[in-house]
Amino acid sequence: MGISIWQLLIILAIVLLLFGTKRLKNMGGDVGGAIKNFKSAVKDGEADKPSDSDSDKPKDS
């Protein structure tokens, strides 16, 4: 009892009528930019993280 292709097409038509193609295009670009920024932030965060081999070394006191 999933969603059929006809139900998806009706939902898509309603969304297009409500928002219009121009606004949907802008929202798609915004979502794409947000995902791109998130991925770069995660990548930068992993680069700043110290490696595991440094934490295994005993510290000289």
PDB file of C-alpha atoms in Angstrom:
ATOM      1  CA  MET A   1       0.000   0.000   0.000  1.00  0.00           C
ATOM      2  CA  GLY A   2       2.552   2.538  -1.146  1.00  0.00           C
ATOM      3  CA  ILE A   3       2.077   5.700  -3.127  1.00  0.00           C
ATOM      4  CA  SER A   4       1.363   5.098  -6.803  1.00  0.00           C
ATOM      5  CA  ILE A   5       2.866   7.067  -9.684  1.00  0.00           C
ATOM      6  CA  TRP A   6      -0.477   8.815 -10.260  1.00  0.00           C
ATOM      7  CA  GLN A   7      -0.601  10.066  -6.696  1.00  0.00           C
ATOM      8  CA  LEU A   8       2.954  11.405  -7.030  1.00  0.00           C
ATOM      9  CA  LEU A   9       2.037  13.197 -10.259  1.00  0.00           C
ATOM     10  CA  ILE A  10      -1.002  14.798  -8.628  1.00  0.00           C
ATOM     11  CA  ILE A  11       1.122  15.971  -5.681  1.00  0.00           C
ATOM     12  CA  LEU A  12       3.732  17.370  -8.076  1.00  0.00           C
ATOM     13  CA  ALA A  13       1.032  19.240 -10.027  1.00  0.00           C
ATOM     14  CA  ILE A  14      -0.361  20.761  -6.823  1.00  0.00           C
ATOM     15  CA  VAL A  15       3.106  21.845  -5.682  1.00  0.00           C
ATOM     16  CA  LEU A  16       3.763  23.446  -9.080  1.00  0.00           C
ATOM     17  CA  LEU A  17       0.457  25.302  -8.890  1.00  0.00           C
ATOM     18  CA  LEU A  18       1.125  26.542  -5.365  1.00  0.00           C
ATOM     19  CA  PHE A  19       4.747  27.635  -5.736  1.00  0.00           C
ATOM     20  CA  GLY A  20       5.310  28.077  -9.453  1.00  0.00           C
ATOM     21  CA  THR A  21       8.329  26.931 -11.408  1.00  0.00           C
ATOM     22  CA  LYS A  22      10.451  30.014 -10.713  1.00  0.00           C
ATOM     23  CA  ARG A  23      10.137  29.736  -6.937  1.00  0.00           C
ATOM     24  CA  LEU A  24      10.789  25.966  -7.037  1.00  0.00           C
ATOM     25  CA  LYS A  25      13.919  26.611  -9.112  1.00  0.00           C
ATOM     26  CA  ASN A  26      15.145  29.154  -6.547  1.00  0.00           C
ATOM     27  CA  MET A  27      14.418  26.800  -3.651  1.00  0.00           C
ATOM     28  CA  GLY A  28      16.274  23.994  -5.419  1.00  0.00           C
ATOM     29  CA  GLY A  29      19.300  26.235  -5.872  1.00  0.00           C
ATOM     30  CA  ASP A  30      19.171  27.281  -2.215  1.00  0.00           C
ATOM     31  CA  VAL A  31      18.987  23.672  -1.034  1.00  0.00           C
ATOM     32  CA  GLY A  32      21.870  22.723  -3.329  1.00  0.00           C
ATOM     33  CA  GLY A  33      23.986  25.589  -1.988  1.00  0.00           C
ATOM     34  CA  ALA A  34      23.198  24.635   1.594  1.00  0.00           C
ATOM     35  CA  ILE A  35      24.233  21.020   0.978  1.00  0.00           C
ATOM     36  CA  LYS A  36      27.446  22.183  -0.704  1.00  0.00           C
ATOM     37  CA  ASN A  37      28.288  24.463   2.250  1.00  0.00           C
ATOM     38  CA  PHE A  38      27.511  21.690   4.730  1.00  0.00           C
ATOM     39  CA  LYS A  39      29.798  19.238   2.949  1.00  0.00           C
ATOM     40  CA  SER A  40      32.648  21.753   2.851  1.00  0.00           C
ATOM     41  CA  ALA A  41      32.170  22.544   6.552  1.00  0.00           C
ATOM     42  CA  VAL A  42      32.304  18.843   7.439  1.00  0.00           C
ATOM     43  CA  LYS A  43      35.397  18.411   5.290  1.00  0.00           C
ATOM     44  CA  ASP A  44      37.099  21.396   6.980  1.00  0.00           C
ATOM     45  CA  GLY A  45      36.122  20.074  10.413  1.00  0.00           C
ATOM     46  CA  GLU A  46      37.740  16.728   9.694  1.00  0.00           C
ATOM     47  CA  ALA A  47      40.920  18.451   8.494  1.00  0.00           C
ATOM     48  CA  ASP A  48      41.161  20.462  11.745  1.00  0.00           C
ATOM     49  CA  LYS A  49      40.713  17.342  13.876  1.00  0.00           C
ATOM     50  CA  PRO A  50      44.013  15.954  15.226  1.00  0.00           C
ATOM     51  CA  SER A  51      44.957  12.552  13.924  1.00  0.00           C
ATOM     52  CA  ASP A  52      44.664   9.474  16.152  1.00  0.00           C
ATOM     53  CA  SER A  53      48.404   8.785  15.997  1.00  0.00           C
ATOM     54  CA  ASP A  54      49.130  12.081  17.792  1.00  0.00           C
ATOM     55  CA  SER A  55      46.803  11.240  20.673  1.00  0.00           C
ATOM     56  CA  ASP A  56      48.476   7.848  21.272  1.00  0.00           C
ATOM     57  CA  LYS A  57      51.855   9.393  22.048  1.00  0.00           C
ATOM     58  CA  PRO A  58      52.641   9.874  25.736  1.00  0.00           C
ATOM     59  CA  LYS A  59      53.106  13.480  26.764  1.00  0.00           C
ATOM     60  CA  ASP A  60      56.391  14.563  28.332  1.00  0.00           C
ATOM     61  CA  SER A  61      55.792  16.153  31.732  1.00  0.00           C
TER      62      SER A  61
END
